[in-house]
Amino acid sequence: MKSRGLPTVLLAAPMLYAAMIPTADAVSDTATVAVTATFTAPPCTVDIDGTDSKTVSLGVLHLGTQAIAPFNLNITCSYSRTSSVFAEVVTGVVNAATPTAVNMVNDSDPGNTGSPVLLSLSTVDKPAGILYGIDGATDSARQFCSGEDSRICTVTPTTTVNIGTKPGNVAAAIRFTMVNP
């Protein structure tokens, strides 16, 4: 018996078919796109004892040095980043002899010709008193209440009333500013 093979035409057909498919040469192109953005971190907020009150009453002052009831600076941050606080004197003058004290303004002695009432503020990390100044943003010695998240900083006011201080209402205004060193 003679075996019959497949006709050669059928075997050659797949090869012809493959040869008739058009080939595509790989073509590509690239482009570089610059993407820029500015990120502004959301600010931390500072308030006193959880309220919008901006006044701390020192009560009636007496001769000598006395610690006043502390108040809290509540720092609320919506991001985690190292930050500190510094203090600037807005009303009053930093005492020349004691840079951690402020000469309070006395309404009955506008020129402070008598002995001024001194106000010092201390915190756990600055027990000897905070240093005041507008350069607190760059001077780490003036920064206090450092941390990375929301926090509460207890501030203790101390006043010194010397003999020679004229009686009257006294005031000082301190601005607390957040800084991200």
PDB file of C-alpha atoms in Angstrom:
ATOM      1  CA  MET A   1       0.000   0.000   0.000  1.00  0.00           C
ATOM      2  CA  LYS A   2       1.223   3.268  -0.954  1.00  0.00           C
ATOM      3  CA  SER A   3       0.840   6.032   1.576  1.00  0.00           C
ATOM      4  CA  ARG A   4      -0.420   9.196   0.412  1.00  0.00           C
ATOM      5  CA  GLY A   5       0.977  12.335   1.821  1.00  0.00           C
ATOM      6  CA  LEU A   6      -0.624  15.682   2.019  1.00  0.00           C
ATOM      7  CA  PRO A   7      -0.406  17.642  -1.086  1.00  0.00           C
ATOM      8  CA  THR A   8       2.525  20.007  -1.068  1.00  0.00           C
ATOM      9  CA  VAL A   9       0.269  22.877  -1.818  1.00  0.00           C
ATOM     10  CA  LEU A  10      -1.392  22.587   1.551  1.00  0.00           C
ATOM     11  CA  LEU A  11       1.906  22.501   3.372  1.00  0.00           C
ATOM     12  CA  ALA A  12       3.164  25.571   1.622  1.00  0.00           C
ATOM     13  CA  ALA A  13       0.003  27.614   2.268  1.00  0.00           C
ATOM     14  CA  PRO A  14       0.746  28.513   5.902  1.00  0.00           C
ATOM     15  CA  MET A  15       4.144  29.750   4.946  1.00  0.00           C
ATOM     16  CA  LEU A  16       2.767  31.929   2.192  1.00  0.00           C
ATOM     17  CA  TYR A  17       0.150  33.278   4.527  1.00  0.00           C
ATOM     18  CA  ALA A  18       2.757  34.279   7.078  1.00  0.00           C
ATOM     19  CA  ALA A  19       4.821  35.939   4.431  1.00  0.00           C
ATOM     20  CA  MET A  20       1.882  38.066   3.301  1.00  0.00           C
ATOM     21  CA  ILE A  21       1.217  39.673   6.751  1.00  0.00           C
ATOM     22  CA  PRO A  22       2.688  43.147   6.737  1.00  0.00           C
ATOM     23  CA  THR A  23       5.276  43.754   9.452  1.00  0.00           C
ATOM     24  CA  ALA A  24       5.281  46.910  11.570  1.00  0.00           C
ATOM     25  CA  ASP A  25       8.521  48.536  12.518  1.00  0.00           C
ATOM     26  CA  ALA A  26       8.551  49.661  16.173  1.00  0.00           C
ATOM     27  CA  VAL A  27       8.364  53.447  16.269  1.00  0.00           C
ATOM     28  CA  SER A  28       8.417  55.440  19.524  1.00  0.00           C
ATOM     29  CA  ASP A  29       8.846  58.981  20.678  1.00  0.00           C
ATOM     30  CA  THR A  30       9.439  60.489  24.122  1.00  0.00           C
ATOM     31  CA  ALA A  31       8.732  63.829  25.665  1.00  0.00           C
ATOM     32  CA  THR A  32       9.763  65.321  28.985  1.00  0.00           C
ATOM     33  CA  VAL A  33       7.188  67.432  30.801  1.00  0.00           C
ATOM     34  CA  ALA A  34       8.217  69.611  33.731  1.00  0.00           C
ATOM     35  CA  VAL A  35       5.636  69.650  36.510  1.00  0.00           C
ATOM     36  CA  THR A  36       5.893  72.299  39.218  1.00  0.00           C
ATOM     37  CA  ALA A  37       3.801  73.084  42.266  1.00  0.00           C
ATOM     38  CA  THR A  38       3.968  75.050  45.475  1.00  0.00           C
ATOM     39  CA  PHE A  39       2.991  73.355  48.705  1.00  0.00           C
ATOM     40  CA  THR A  40       1.891  75.557  51.548  1.00  0.00           C
ATOM     41  CA  ALA A  41       1.626  73.700  54.808  1.00  0.00           C
ATOM     42  CA  PRO A  42      -1.572  74.500  56.667  1.00  0.00           C
ATOM     43  CA  PRO A  43      -0.772  76.814  59.564  1.00  0.00           C
ATOM     44  CA  CYS A  44      -0.925  75.828  63.200  1.00  0.00           C
ATOM     45  CA  THR A  45      -3.253  77.882  65.358  1.00  0.00           C
ATOM     46  CA  VAL A  46      -2.495  79.279  68.797  1.00  0.00           C
ATOM     47  CA  ASP A  47      -5.154  80.116  71.345  1.00  0.00           C
ATOM     48  CA  ILE A  48      -5.268  80.663  75.079  1.00  0.00           C
ATOM     49  CA  ASP A  49      -6.993  78.018  77.201  1.00  0.00           C
ATOM     50  CA  GLY A  50      -9.063  76.795  74.262  1.00  0.00           C
ATOM     51  CA  THR A  51     -10.874  80.060  73.690  1.00  0.00           C
ATOM     52  CA  ASP A  52     -10.457  82.979  71.358  1.00  0.00           C
ATOM     53  CA  SER A  53      -9.763  85.186  74.372  1.00  0.00           C
ATOM     54  CA  LYS A  54      -6.651  87.222  73.886  1.00  0.00           C
ATOM     55  CA  THR A  55      -6.477  88.582  77.434  1.00  0.00           C
ATOM     56  CA  VAL A  56      -4.981  87.065  80.559  1.00  0.00           C
ATOM     57  CA  SER A  57      -5.825  88.914  83.776  1.00  0.00           C
ATOM     58  CA  LEU A  58      -3.025  89.110  86.321  1.00  0.00           C
ATOM     59  CA  GLY A  59      -5.381  90.292  89.053  1.00  0.00           C
ATOM     60  CA  VAL A  60      -4.267  92.671  91.823  1.00  0.00           C
ATOM     61  CA  LEU A  61      -0.499  92.919  92.158  1.00  0.00           C
ATOM     62  CA  HIS A  62       1.348  93.412  95.448  1.00  0.00           C
ATOM     63  CA  LEU A  63       4.875  94.503  96.330  1.00  0.00           C
ATOM     64  CA  GLY A  64       7.466  91.848  95.700  1.00  0.00           C
ATOM     65  CA  THR A  65       7.595  88.951  93.291  1.00  0.00           C
ATOM     66  CA  GLN A  66       4.575  86.742  92.833  1.00  0.00           C
ATOM     67  CA  ALA A  67       3.690  83.897  90.520  1.00  0.00           C
ATOM     68  CA  ILE A  68       0.309  84.265  88.860  1.00  0.00           C
ATOM     69  CA  ALA A  69      -2.001  81.408  87.908  1.00  0.00           C
ATOM     70  CA  PRO A  70      -0.665  79.819  84.708  1.00  0.00           C
ATOM     71  CA  PHE A  71      -2.465  79.852  81.399  1.00  0.00           C
ATOM     72  CA  ASN A  72      -2.229  77.443  78.483  1.00  0.00           C
ATOM     73  CA  LEU A  73      -1.139  78.104  74.954  1.00  0.00           C
ATOM     74  CA  ASN A  74      -3.010  75.545  72.863  1.00  0.00           C
ATOM     75  CA  ILE A  75      -1.147  74.734  69.670  1.00  0.00           C
ATOM     76  CA  THR A  76      -3.347  72.980  67.099  1.00  0.00           C
ATOM     77  CA  CYS A  77      -1.646  71.625  63.979  1.00  0.00           C
ATOM     78  CA  SER A  78      -3.233  69.690  61.149  1.00  0.00           C
ATOM     79  CA  TYR A  79       0.107  68.240  60.054  1.00  0.00           C
ATOM     80  CA  SER A  80       3.144  66.738  61.728  1.00  0.00           C
ATOM     81  CA  ARG A  81       6.136  69.031  61.445  1.00  0.00           C
ATOM     82  CA  THR A  82       8.566  70.405  63.982  1.00  0.00           C
ATOM     83  CA  SER A  83       7.505  73.833  65.185  1.00  0.00           C
ATOM     84  CA  SER A  84       8.242  76.184  68.058  1.00  0.00           C
ATOM     85  CA  VAL A  85       6.823  79.385  69.487  1.00  0.00           C
ATOM     86  CA  PHE A  86       8.530  82.690  70.122  1.00  0.00           C
ATOM     87  CA  ALA A  87       7.286  85.811  71.879  1.00  0.00           C
ATOM     88  CA  GLU A  88       7.480  89.465  70.870  1.00  0.00           C
ATOM     89  CA  VAL A  89       6.665  92.440  73.055  1.00  0.00           C
ATOM     90  CA  VAL A  90       3.958  94.579  71.448  1.00  0.00           C
ATOM     91  CA  THR A  91       3.102  96.799  74.437  1.00  0.00           C
ATOM     92  CA  GLY A  92       5.802  97.408  77.021  1.00  0.00           C
ATOM     93  CA  VAL A  93       9.579  97.225  76.678  1.00  0.00           C
ATOM     94  CA  VAL A  94      12.041  94.403  77.240  1.00  0.00           C
ATOM     95  CA  ASN A  95      13.888  95.172  80.463  1.00  0.00           C
ATOM     96  CA  ALA A  96      17.490  96.191  79.690  1.00  0.00           C
ATOM     97  CA  ALA A  97      18.947  94.454  82.752  1.00  0.00           C
ATOM     98  CA  THR A  98      16.761  91.335  82.580  1.00  0.00           C
ATOM     99  CA  PRO A  99      15.986  90.238  78.996  1.00  0.00           C
ATOM    100  CA  THR A 100      13.438  87.692  80.254  1.00  0.00           C
ATOM    101  CA  ALA A 101      11.334  90.481  81.771  1.00  0.00           C
ATOM    102  CA  VAL A 102       9.057  93.115  80.253  1.00  0.00           C
ATOM    103  CA  ASN A 103       8.582  96.596  81.732  1.00  0.00           C
ATOM    104  CA  MET A 104       4.797  96.831  81.793  1.00  0.00           C
ATOM    105  CA  VAL A 105       3.147 100.115  80.805  1.00  0.00           C
ATOM    106  CA  ASN A 106       1.653 101.939  83.799  1.00  0.00           C
ATOM    107  CA  ASP A 107      -1.265 104.252  82.938  1.00  0.00           C
ATOM    108  CA  SER A 108      -0.412 106.517  85.883  1.00  0.00           C
ATOM    109  CA  ASP A 109       3.281 106.620  84.937  1.00  0.00           C
ATOM    110  CA  PRO A 110       3.404 106.689  81.109  1.00  0.00           C
ATOM    111  CA  GLY A 111       7.132 107.449  80.999  1.00  0.00           C
ATOM    112  CA  ASN A 112       7.919 104.737  83.571  1.00  0.00           C
ATOM    113  CA  THR A 113       9.750 107.327  85.668  1.00  0.00           C
ATOM    114  CA  GLY A 114       9.138 105.175  88.717  1.00  0.00           C
ATOM    115  CA  SER A 115      10.157 101.554  89.059  1.00  0.00           C
ATOM    116  CA  PRO A 116       8.262  99.586  86.403  1.00  0.00           C
ATOM    117  CA  VAL A 117       6.262  96.463  87.099  1.00  0.00           C
ATOM    118  CA  LEU A 118       8.191  93.570  85.580  1.00  0.00           C
ATOM    119  CA  LEU A 119       6.459  90.663  83.854  1.00  0.00           C
ATOM    120  CA  SER A 120       8.244  87.390  83.174  1.00  0.00           C
ATOM    121  CA  LEU A 121       6.793  84.330  81.462  1.00  0.00           C
ATOM    122  CA  SER A 122       8.215  80.870  82.015  1.00  0.00           C
ATOM    123  CA  THR A 123       7.459  77.426  80.598  1.00  0.00           C
ATOM    124  CA  VAL A 124       8.611  73.897  81.351  1.00  0.00           C
ATOM    125  CA  ASP A 125      11.349  74.166  78.718  1.00  0.00           C
ATOM    126  CA  LYS A 126      12.265  77.751  79.714  1.00  0.00           C
ATOM    127  CA  PRO A 127      11.994  77.751  83.547  1.00  0.00           C
ATOM    128  CA  ALA A 128      14.248  80.818  83.877  1.00  0.00           C
ATOM    129  CA  GLY A 129      11.919  82.765  81.579  1.00  0.00           C
ATOM    130  CA  ILE A 130      11.476  83.150  77.868  1.00  0.00           C
ATOM    131  CA  LEU A 131      13.578  85.617  75.919  1.00  0.00           C
ATOM    132  CA  TYR A 132      11.617  88.113  73.858  1.00  0.00           C
ATOM    133  CA  GLY A 133      12.480  89.398  70.429  1.00  0.00           C
ATOM    134  CA  ILE A 134      11.543  89.683  66.799  1.00  0.00           C
ATOM    135  CA  ASP A 135      14.459  87.442  65.860  1.00  0.00           C
ATOM    136  CA  GLY A 136      12.770  84.420  67.445  1.00  0.00           C
ATOM    137  CA  ALA A 137      12.158  82.998  63.985  1.00  0.00           C
ATOM    138  CA  THR A 138      15.890  82.436  63.555  1.00  0.00           C
ATOM    139  CA  ASP A 139      17.239  82.441  67.132  1.00  0.00           C
ATOM    140  CA  SER A 140      16.559  79.056  68.731  1.00  0.00           C
ATOM    141  CA  ALA A 141      17.423  80.470  72.199  1.00  0.00           C
ATOM    142  CA  ARG A 142      14.210  82.545  71.952  1.00  0.00           C
ATOM    143  CA  GLN A 143      12.030  79.607  70.909  1.00  0.00           C
ATOM    144  CA  PHE A 144      10.006  77.502  73.328  1.00  0.00           C
ATOM    145  CA  CYS A 145       7.154  75.003  73.334  1.00  0.00           C
ATOM    146  CA  SER A 146       8.770  72.909  70.595  1.00  0.00           C
ATOM    147  CA  GLY A 147       6.981  69.878  69.223  1.00  0.00           C
ATOM    148  CA  GLU A 148       5.831  68.049  66.121  1.00  0.00           C
ATOM    149  CA  ASP A 149       2.052  67.896  66.581  1.00  0.00           C
ATOM    150  CA  SER A 150      -0.748  69.635  68.451  1.00  0.00           C
ATOM    151  CA  ARG A 151       0.194  70.339  72.069  1.00  0.00           C
ATOM    152  CA  ILE A 152      -0.547  72.395  75.162  1.00  0.00           C
ATOM    153  CA  CYS A 153       2.132  74.619  76.678  1.00  0.00           C
ATOM    154  CA  THR A 154       1.628  75.915  80.178  1.00  0.00           C
ATOM    155  CA  VAL A 155       2.903  79.473  80.638  1.00  0.00           C
ATOM    156  CA  THR A 156       3.438  80.847  84.139  1.00  0.00           C
ATOM    157  CA  PRO A 157       3.463  84.645  84.524  1.00  0.00           C
ATOM    158  CA  THR A 158       5.519  86.150  87.343  1.00  0.00           C
ATOM    159  CA  THR A 159       5.369  89.805  88.307  1.00  0.00           C
ATOM    160  CA  THR A 160       7.773  91.910  90.313  1.00  0.00           C
ATOM    161  CA  VAL A 161       6.537  95.132  91.913  1.00  0.00           C
ATOM    162  CA  ASN A 162       9.292  97.160  93.573  1.00  0.00           C
ATOM    163  CA  ILE A 163       9.102 100.009  96.073  1.00  0.00           C
ATOM    164  CA  GLY A 164       8.811 103.157  93.993  1.00  0.00           C
ATOM    165  CA  THR A 165       6.295 101.683  91.569  1.00  0.00           C
ATOM    166  CA  LYS A 166       3.446 104.128  91.119  1.00  0.00           C
ATOM    167  CA  PRO A 167       0.015 102.597  91.702  1.00  0.00           C
ATOM    168  CA  GLY A 168      -2.150 102.276  88.607  1.00  0.00           C
ATOM    169  CA  ASN A 169      -3.268  99.899  85.901  1.00  0.00           C
ATOM    170  CA  VAL A 170      -0.410  98.137  84.180  1.00  0.00           C
ATOM    171  CA  ALA A 171      -0.452  96.271  80.902  1.00  0.00           C
ATOM    172  CA  ALA A 172       1.764  94.432  78.479  1.00  0.00           C
ATOM    173  CA  ALA A 173       0.925  92.775  75.185  1.00  0.00           C
ATOM    174  CA  ILE A 174       2.873  89.771  73.996  1.00  0.00           C
ATOM    175  CA  ARG A 175       2.527  88.257  70.519  1.00  0.00           C
ATOM    176  CA  PHE A 176       3.091  84.511  70.276  1.00  0.00           C
ATOM    177  CA  THR A 177       4.218  83.372  66.842  1.00  0.00           C
ATOM    178  CA  MET A 178       4.700  79.866  65.434  1.00  0.00           C
ATOM    179  CA  VAL A 179       7.920  79.095  63.616  1.00  0.00           C
ATOM    180  CA  ASN A 180       8.968  76.010  61.664  1.00  0.00           C
ATOM    181  CA  PRO A 181      12.737  75.863  62.130  1.00  0.00           C
TER     182      PRO A 181
END
